[in-house]
JSON list of C-alpha atoms in Angstrom, two decimals:
[
{"chain": "T", "resi": 1, "resn": "MET", "atom": "CA", "xyz": [-69.47, -143.26, 168.26]},
{"chain": "T", "resi": 2, "resn": "LEU", "atom": "CA", "xyz": [-68.18, -139.87, 168.60]},
{"chain": "T", "resi": 3, "resn": "ASN", "atom": "CA", "xyz": [-67.09, -138.48, 165.24]},
{"chain": "T", "resi": 4, "resn": "ARG", "atom": "CA", "xyz": [-66.19, -134.87, 165.37]},
{"chain": "T", "resi": 5, "resn": "VAL", "atom": "CA", "xyz": [-64.60, -132.82, 168.85]},
{"chain": "T", "resi": 6, "resn": "LEU", "atom": "CA", "xyz": [-64.63, -129.37, 169.15]},
{"chain": "T", "resi": 7, "resn": "ILE", "atom": "CA", "xyz": [-61.91, -128.38, 171.55]},
{"chain": "T", "resi": 8, "resn": "SER", "atom": "CA", "xyz": [-62.33, -125.55, 173.69]},
{"chain": "T", "resi": 9, "resn": "ASN", "atom": "CA", "xyz": [-58.88, -124.70, 174.92]},
{"chain": "T", "resi": 10, "resn": "ARG", "atom": "CA", "xyz": [-55.67, -123.57, 173.04]},
{"chain": "T", "resi": 11, "resn": "GLY", "atom": "CA", "xyz": [-51.71, -124.03, 172.82]},
{"chain": "T", "resi": 12, "resn": "GLU", "atom": "CA", "xyz": [-50.05, -127.21, 173.86]},
{"chain": "T", "resi": 13, "resn": "ILE", "atom": "CA", "xyz": [-53.51, -128.83, 175.56]},
{"chain": "T", "resi": 14, "resn": "ALA", "atom": "CA", "xyz": [-55.32, -128.02, 172.22]},
{"chain": "T", "resi": 15, "resn": "ILE", "atom": "CA", "xyz": [-52.82, -129.80, 170.18]},
{"chain": "T", "resi": 16, "resn": "ARG", "atom": "CA", "xyz": [-52.54, -132.75, 172.27]},
{"chain": "T", "resi": 17, "resn": "ILE", "atom": "CA", "xyz": [-56.37, -133.28, 172.12]},
{"chain": "T", "resi": 18, "resn": "ALA", "atom": "CA", "xyz": [-56.14, -132.75, 168.30]},
{"chain": "T", "resi": 19, "resn": "ARG", "atom": "CA", "xyz": [-53.48, -135.59, 167.86]},
{"chain": "T", "resi": 20, "resn": "ALA", "atom": "CA", "xyz": [-55.61, -137.81, 170.10]},
{"chain": "T", "resi": 21, "resn": "ALA", "atom": "CA", "xyz": [-58.63, -137.44, 168.23]},
{"chain": "T", "resi": 22, "resn": "ALA", "atom": "CA", "xyz": [-57.14, -138.02, 164.97]},
{"chain": "T", "resi": 23, "resn": "SER", "atom": "CA", "xyz": [-55.37, -141.32, 166.36]},
{"chain": "T", "resi": 24, "resn": "LEU", "atom": "CA", "xyz": [-58.76, -142.46, 166.92]},
{"chain": "T", "resi": 25, "resn": "GLY", "atom": "CA", "xyz": [-60.06, -141.56, 163.62]},
{"chain": "T", "resi": 26, "resn": "MET", "atom": "CA", "xyz": [-62.17, -138.45, 164.92]},
{"chain": "T", "resi": 27, "resn": "GLU", "atom": "CA", "xyz": [-62.09, -134.81, 163.26]},
{"chain": "T", "resi": 28, "resn": "SER", "atom": "CA", "xyz": [-61.19, -132.21, 165.51]},
{"chain": "T", "resi": 29, "resn": "VAL", "atom": "CA", "xyz": [-62.31, -128.26, 165.26]},
{"chain": "T", "resi": 30, "resn": "ALA", "atom": "CA", "xyz": [-60.24, -125.67, 167.45]},
{"chain": "T", "resi": 31, "resn": "ILE", "atom": "CA", "xyz": [-61.45, -122.43, 168.58]},
{"chain": "T", "resi": 32, "resn": "PHE", "atom": "CA", "xyz": [-59.31, -119.39, 168.98]},
{"chain": "T", "resi": 33, "resn": "ALA", "atom": "CA", "xyz": [-59.36, -115.69, 169.78]},
{"chain": "T", "resi": 34, "resn": "ALA", "atom": "CA", "xyz": [-58.35, -113.16, 167.33]},
{"chain": "T", "resi": 35, "resn": "ALA", "atom": "CA", "xyz": [-54.76, -113.07, 169.07]},
{"chain": "T", "resi": 36, "resn": "ASP", "atom": "CA", "xyz": [-54.32, -116.91, 168.61]},
{"chain": "T", "resi": 37, "resn": "ALA", "atom": "CA", "xyz": [-55.14, -116.90, 164.85]},
{"chain": "T", "resi": 38, "resn": "ALA", "atom": "CA", "xyz": [-51.98, -118.15, 163.93]},
{"chain": "T", "resi": 39, "resn": "ALA", "atom": "CA", "xyz": [-51.10, -120.69, 166.73]},
{"chain": "T", "resi": 40, "resn": "LEU", "atom": "CA", "xyz": [-50.16, -123.98, 166.12]},
{"chain": "T", "resi": 41, "resn": "HIS", "atom": "CA", "xyz": [-53.33, -125.73, 167.50]},
{"chain": "T", "resi": 42, "resn": "THR", "atom": "CA", "xyz": [-55.43, -123.83, 164.83]},
{"chain": "T", "resi": 43, "resn": "ARG", "atom": "CA", "xyz": [-53.16, -125.57, 161.95]},
{"chain": "T", "resi": 44, "resn": "ILE", "atom": "CA", "xyz": [-53.27, -128.77, 163.77]},
{"chain": "T", "resi": 45, "resn": "ALA", "atom": "CA", "xyz": [-56.77, -129.44, 163.98]},
{"chain": "T", "resi": 46, "resn": "ASP", "atom": "CA", "xyz": [-58.82, -130.13, 160.86]},
{"chain": "T", "resi": 47, "resn": "ASP", "atom": "CA", "xyz": [-60.89, -127.21, 161.29]},
{"chain": "T", "resi": 48, "resn": "ALA", "atom": "CA", "xyz": [-60.94, -123.81, 163.04]},
{"chain": "T", "resi": 49, "resn": "ARG", "atom": "CA", "xyz": [-63.38, -121.23, 164.32]},
{"chain": "T", "resi": 50, "resn": "GLU", "atom": "CA", "xyz": [-62.80, -117.63, 165.77]},
{"chain": "T", "resi": 51, "resn": "ILE", "atom": "CA", "xyz": [-64.56, -116.90, 168.83]},
{"chain": "T", "resi": 52, "resn": "ALA", "atom": "CA", "xyz": [-64.78, -113.11, 169.17]},
{"chain": "T", "resi": 53, "resn": "ALA", "atom": "CA", "xyz": [-63.56, -111.76, 172.65]},
{"chain": "T", "resi": 54, "resn": "ASP", "atom": "CA", "xyz": [-63.77, -108.05, 172.50]},
{"chain": "T", "resi": 55, "resn": "GLY", "atom": "CA", "xyz": [-59.98, -107.39, 172.69]},
{"chain": "T", "resi": 56, "resn": "ASP", "atom": "CA", "xyz": [-59.56, -109.82, 175.80]},
{"chain": "T", "resi": 57, "resn": "PRO", "atom": "CA", "xyz": [-58.18, -113.11, 173.98]},
{"chain": "T", "resi": 58, "resn": "VAL", "atom": "CA", "xyz": [-58.95, -115.19, 177.28]},
{"chain": "T", "resi": 59, "resn": "ARG", "atom": "CA", "xyz": [-62.74, -114.24, 177.39]},
{"chain": "T", "resi": 60, "resn": "ALA", "atom": "CA", "xyz": [-63.15, -116.33, 173.90]},
{"chain": "T", "resi": 61, "resn": "TYR", "atom": "CA", "xyz": [-62.01, -119.62, 175.94]},
{"chain": "T", "resi": 62, "resn": "LEU", "atom": "CA", "xyz": [-64.63, -118.69, 178.60]},
{"chain": "T", "resi": 63, "resn": "ASP", "atom": "CA", "xyz": [-67.54, -117.75, 176.53]},
{"chain": "T", "resi": 64, "resn": "ALA", "atom": "CA", "xyz": [-69.51, -120.86, 176.77]},
{"chain": "T", "resi": 65, "resn": "ALA", "atom": "CA", "xyz": [-72.49, -119.85, 174.70]},
{"chain": "T", "resi": 66, "resn": "ALA", "atom": "CA", "xyz": [-69.98, -119.17, 171.48]},
{"chain": "T", "resi": 67, "resn": "ILE", "atom": "CA", "xyz": [-68.15, -122.25, 172.34]},
{"chain": "T", "resi": 68, "resn": "VAL", "atom": "CA", "xyz": [-71.68, -124.40, 172.08]},
{"chain": "T", "resi": 69, "resn": "ALA", "atom": "CA", "xyz": [-72.78, -122.36, 168.71]},
{"chain": "T", "resi": 70, "resn": "ALA", "atom": "CA", "xyz": [-69.36, -123.25, 167.50]},
{"chain": "T", "resi": 71, "resn": "ALA", "atom": "CA", "xyz": [-69.60, -126.79, 167.79]},
{"chain": "T", "resi": 72, "resn": "GLN", "atom": "CA", "xyz": [-72.90, -127.16, 166.55]},
{"chain": "T", "resi": 73, "resn": "ALA", "atom": "CA", "xyz": [-72.22, -124.90, 163.38]},
{"chain": "T", "resi": 74, "resn": "SER", "atom": "CA", "xyz": [-69.01, -126.91, 162.78]},
{"chain": "T", "resi": 75, "resn": "GLY", "atom": "CA", "xyz": [-70.93, -130.39, 163.03]},
{"chain": "T", "resi": 76, "resn": "CYS", "atom": "CA", "xyz": [-69.46, -131.40, 166.18]},
{"chain": "T", "resi": 77, "resn": "ASP", "atom": "CA", "xyz": [-71.01, -134.10, 168.72]},
{"chain": "T", "resi": 78, "resn": "CYS", "atom": "CA", "xyz": [-68.88, -133.67, 171.37]},
{"chain": "T", "resi": 79, "resn": "VAL", "atom": "CA", "xyz": [-66.55, -130.95, 173.25]},
{"chain": "T", "resi": 80, "resn": "HIS", "atom": "CA", "xyz": [-63.45, -131.32, 174.95]},
{"chain": "T", "resi": 81, "resn": "PRO", "atom": "CA", "xyz": [-62.49, -128.74, 177.61]},
{"chain": "T", "resi": 82, "resn": "GLY", "atom": "CA", "xyz": [-58.83, -129.70, 177.88]},
{"chain": "T", "resi": 83, "resn": "TYR", "atom": "CA", "xyz": [-58.04, -128.35, 181.46]},
{"chain": "T", "resi": 84, "resn": "GLY", "atom": "CA", "xyz": [-58.39, -125.19, 182.94]},
{"chain": "T", "resi": 85, "resn": "PHE", "atom": "CA", "xyz": [-60.85, -122.56, 181.51]},
{"chain": "T", "resi": 86, "resn": "LEU", "atom": "CA", "xyz": [-64.03, -124.39, 181.45]},
{"chain": "T", "resi": 87, "resn": "ALA", "atom": "CA", "xyz": [-63.14, -127.69, 182.10]},
{"chain": "T", "resi": 88, "resn": "GLU", "atom": "CA", "xyz": [-64.54, -128.03, 185.50]},
{"chain": "T", "resi": 89, "resn": "ASN", "atom": "CA", "xyz": [-67.70, -125.81, 184.93]},
{"chain": "T", "resi": 90, "resn": "ALA", "atom": "CA", "xyz": [-70.66, -127.68, 185.76]},
{"chain": "T", "resi": 91, "resn": "ALA", "atom": "CA", "xyz": [-72.97, -125.13, 184.05]},
{"chain": "T", "resi": 92, "resn": "PHE", "atom": "CA", "xyz": [-70.79, -125.56, 180.84]},
{"chain": "T", "resi": 93, "resn": "ALA", "atom": "CA", "xyz": [-71.04, -129.08, 181.03]},
{"chain": "T", "resi": 94, "resn": "GLU", "atom": "CA", "xyz": [-74.82, -128.82, 181.38]},
{"chain": "T", "resi": 95, "resn": "ARG", "atom": "CA", "xyz": [-75.24, -126.40, 178.43]},
{"chain": "T", "resi": 96, "resn": "CYS", "atom": "CA", "xyz": [-73.15, -129.00, 176.23]},
{"chain": "T", "resi": 97, "resn": "ALA", "atom": "CA", "xyz": [-75.67, -131.57, 177.11]},
{"chain": "T", "resi": 98, "resn": "ALA", "atom": "CA", "xyz": [-78.46, -129.54, 176.65]},
{"chain": "T", "resi": 99, "resn": "ALA", "atom": "CA", "xyz": [-77.45, -128.76, 173.07]},
{"chain": "T", "resi": 100, "resn": "GLY", "atom": "CA", "xyz": [-77.20, -132.37, 172.58]},
{"chain": "T", "resi": 101, "resn": "LEU", "atom": "CA", "xyz": [-73.32, -132.41, 172.55]},
{"chain": "T", "resi": 102, "resn": "THR", "atom": "CA", "xyz": [-71.54, -134.99, 174.65]},
{"chain": "T", "resi": 103, "resn": "PHE", "atom": "CA", "xyz": [-69.01, -133.01, 177.33]},
{"chain": "T", "resi": 104, "resn": "VAL", "atom": "CA", "xyz": [-65.65, -135.02, 177.50]},
{"chain": "T", "resi": 105, "resn": "GLY", "atom": "CA", "xyz": [-64.94, -135.16, 181.11]},
{"chain": "T", "resi": 106, "resn": "PRO", "atom": "CA", "xyz": [-67.21, -135.95, 184.49]},
{"chain": "T", "resi": 107, "resn": "PRO", "atom": "CA", "xyz": [-70.77, -135.39, 184.22]},
{"chain": "T", "resi": 108, "resn": "PRO", "atom": "CA", "xyz": [-72.02, -131.92, 185.73]},
{"chain": "T", "resi": 109, "resn": "ALA", "atom": "CA", "xyz": [-73.30, -133.17, 189.13]},
{"chain": "T", "resi": 110, "resn": "VAL", "atom": "CA", "xyz": [-69.67, -134.52, 189.87]},
{"chain": "T", "resi": 111, "resn": "LEU", "atom": "CA", "xyz": [-68.23, -131.10, 188.69]},
{"chain": "T", "resi": 112, "resn": "ALA", "atom": "CA", "xyz": [-70.52, -129.63, 190.82]},
{"chain": "T", "resi": 113, "resn": "LEU", "atom": "CA", "xyz": [-69.67, -131.55, 193.94]},
{"chain": "T", "resi": 114, "resn": "PHE", "atom": "CA", "xyz": [-65.93, -131.39, 193.60]},
{"chain": "T", "resi": 115, "resn": "GLY", "atom": "CA", "xyz": [-65.82, -127.75, 192.71]},
{"chain": "T", "resi": 116, "resn": "ASP", "atom": "CA", "xyz": [-67.33, -127.13, 196.18]},
{"chain": "T", "resi": 117, "resn": "LYS", "atom": "CA", "xyz": [-64.10, -128.05, 198.30]},
{"chain": "T", "resi": 118, "resn": "VAL", "atom": "CA", "xyz": [-66.30, -127.87, 201.54]},
{"chain": "T", "resi": 119, "resn": "ARG", "atom": "CA", "xyz": [-68.92, -130.63, 199.87]},
{"chain": "T", "resi": 120, "resn": "ALA", "atom": "CA", "xyz": [-66.12, -132.54, 198.45]},
{"chain": "T", "resi": 121, "resn": "ARG", "atom": "CA", "xyz": [-64.39, -132.70, 201.74]},
{"chain": "T", "resi": 122, "resn": "GLY", "atom": "CA", "xyz": [-67.50, -133.89, 203.56]},
{"chain": "T", "resi": 123, "resn": "LEU", "atom": "CA", "xyz": [-68.09, -136.56, 201.14]},
{"chain": "T", "resi": 124, "resn": "ALA", "atom": "CA", "xyz": [-64.34, -138.03, 201.88]},
{"chain": "T", "resi": 125, "resn": "GLN", "atom": "CA", "xyz": [-65.15, -137.71, 205.50]},
{"chain": "T", "resi": 126, "resn": "SER", "atom": "CA", "xyz": [-68.65, -139.63, 205.07]},
{"chain": "T", "resi": 127, "resn": "LEU", "atom": "CA", "xyz": [-66.60, -142.50, 203.15]},
{"chain": "T", "resi": 128, "resn": "ALA", "atom": "CA", "xyz": [-63.89, -142.51, 206.02]},
{"chain": "T", "resi": 129, "resn": "ILE", "atom": "CA", "xyz": [-61.21, -140.93, 203.53]},
{"chain": "T", "resi": 130, "resn": "PRO", "atom": "CA", "xyz": [-58.52, -139.15, 205.53]},
{"chain": "T", "resi": 131, "resn": "VAL", "atom": "CA", "xyz": [-58.56, -135.38, 204.95]},
{"chain": "T", "resi": 132, "resn": "ILE", "atom": "CA", "xyz": [-56.02, -132.93, 206.60]},
{"chain": "T", "resi": 133, "resn": "PRO", "atom": "CA", "xyz": [-57.06, -130.74, 209.26]},
{"chain": "T", "resi": 134, "resn": "GLY", "atom": "CA", "xyz": [-59.24, -127.87, 208.19]},
{"chain": "T", "resi": 135, "resn": "SER", "atom": "CA", "xyz": [-62.43, -125.85, 208.31]},
{"chain": "T", "resi": 136, "resn": "ARG", "atom": "CA", "xyz": [-65.63, -127.91, 207.85]},
{"chain": "T", "resi": 137, "resn": "GLU", "atom": "CA", "xyz": [-67.55, -125.10, 206.70]},
{"chain": "T", "resi": 138, "resn": "PRO", "atom": "CA", "xyz": [-67.15, -121.82, 204.41]},
{"chain": "T", "resi": 139, "resn": "LEU", "atom": "CA", "xyz": [-65.46, -119.19, 206.46]},
{"chain": "T", "resi": 140, "resn": "ASP", "atom": "CA", "xyz": [-67.03, -115.62, 206.71]},
{"chain": "T", "resi": 141, "resn": "SER", "atom": "CA", "xyz": [-64.11, -113.35, 206.66]},
{"chain": "T", "resi": 142, "resn": "PRO", "atom": "CA", "xyz": [-60.25, -113.40, 205.74]},
{"chain": "T", "resi": 143, "resn": "GLU", "atom": "CA", "xyz": [-59.78, -112.65, 209.51]},
{"chain": "T", "resi": 144, "resn": "GLN", "atom": "CA", "xyz": [-61.32, -116.14, 210.24]},
{"chain": "T", "resi": 145, "resn": "ALA", "atom": "CA", "xyz": [-58.80, -117.64, 207.66]},
{"chain": "T", "resi": 146, "resn": "MET", "atom": "CA", "xyz": [-56.21, -116.13, 209.52]},
{"chain": "T", "resi": 147, "resn": "ALA", "atom": "CA", "xyz": [-57.01, -116.92, 212.89]},
{"chain": "T", "resi": 148, "resn": "LEU", "atom": "CA", "xyz": [-57.33, -120.40, 211.84]},
{"chain": "T", "resi": 149, "resn": "ALA", "atom": "CA", "xyz": [-53.98, -120.56, 209.83]},
{"chain": "T", "resi": 150, "resn": "GLU", "atom": "CA", "xyz": [-52.45, -119.37, 212.85]},
{"chain": "T", "resi": 151, "resn": "ILE", "atom": "CA", "xyz": [-52.76, -122.97, 214.48]},
{"chain": "T", "resi": 152, "resn": "ALA", "atom": "CA", "xyz": [-50.43, -124.12, 211.93]},
{"chain": "T", "resi": 153, "resn": "TYR", "atom": "CA", "xyz": [-48.55, -123.32, 208.56]},
{"chain": "T", "resi": 154, "resn": "PRO", "atom": "CA", "xyz": [-48.38, -124.12, 205.79]},
{"chain": "T", "resi": 155, "resn": "ALA", "atom": "CA", "xyz": [-52.03, -123.13, 205.23]},
{"chain": "T", "resi": 156, "resn": "THR", "atom": "CA", "xyz": [-53.96, -123.40, 201.68]},
{"chain": "T", "resi": 157, "resn": "LEU", "atom": "CA", "xyz": [-56.81, -121.23, 200.97]},
{"chain": "T", "resi": 158, "resn": "LYS", "atom": "CA", "xyz": [-59.26, -122.49, 198.48]},
{"chain": "T", "resi": 159, "resn": "ARG", "atom": "CA", "xyz": [-61.66, -120.02, 197.11]},
{"chain": "T", "resi": 160, "resn": "ARG", "atom": "CA", "xyz": [-65.62, -120.92, 196.39]},
{"chain": "T", "resi": 161, "resn": "PRO", "atom": "CA", "xyz": [-67.13, -121.89, 194.31]},
{"chain": "T", "resi": 162, "resn": "ALA", "atom": "CA", "xyz": [-64.22, -123.27, 191.97]},
{"chain": "T", "resi": 163, "resn": "ALA", "atom": "CA", "xyz": [-64.45, -124.15, 188.39]},
{"chain": "T", "resi": 164, "resn": "GLY", "atom": "CA", "xyz": [-64.24, -121.08, 186.45]},
{"chain": "T", "resi": 165, "resn": "ALA", "atom": "CA", "xyz": [-67.15, -119.37, 188.31]},
{"chain": "T", "resi": 166, "resn": "ALA", "atom": "CA", "xyz": [-66.52, -116.17, 190.07]},
{"chain": "T", "resi": 167, "resn": "CYS", "atom": "CA", "xyz": [-66.28, -116.57, 193.81]},
{"chain": "T", "resi": 168, "resn": "ALA", "atom": "CA", "xyz": [-68.87, -115.66, 195.69]},
{"chain": "T", "resi": 169, "resn": "GLY", "atom": "CA", "xyz": [-67.52, -115.85, 199.20]},
{"chain": "T", "resi": 170, "resn": "CYS", "atom": "CA", "xyz": [-64.76, -116.36, 201.56]},
{"chain": "T", "resi": 171, "resn": "PRO", "atom": "CA", "xyz": [-62.17, -119.07, 201.32]},
{"chain": "T", "resi": 172, "resn": "ALA", "atom": "CA", "xyz": [-62.54, -122.48, 202.98]},
{"chain": "T", "resi": 173, "resn": "VAL", "atom": "CA", "xyz": [-58.89, -123.06, 204.87]},
{"chain": "T", "resi": 174, "resn": "THR", "atom": "CA", "xyz": [-57.20, -126.18, 205.41]},
{"chain": "T", "resi": 175, "resn": "ARG", "atom": "CA", "xyz": [-54.14, -126.53, 207.36]}
]
């Protein structure tokens, strides 16, 4: 049974998670950057912990080490990432598990699979799930993407890797 959740998000998302936790009889802990100190989510939660952000408020919500440390220091047994920020980051989910915290979301292996759009597409095709036409492997340049996109519009570019990590390559293209 989970009793105390650290909410690693802000704003409306964090408020909804705190309210849901309360309805389940759970305590909640909000995190916040200095710029968000007076935000409603910090007052709705049972407790709130500041995460230093070096002048960049978004950085606080991406600091996996500080978030896990805050969860441990505040007696949480789980971390709910909401969406965005680290919600789809497999390394963050793994870090939570390594610290003995339940990550409220998909397992790290699932996050890694679906964060890689080429692998996810391959899995869908292997299961005979229809996919829209597009590249079957990562492209090496924006020029390749443009050449593929010239076949048909609209085109969608998906940068890899996904899930809050820095992109280390060119986009895959679907058309």
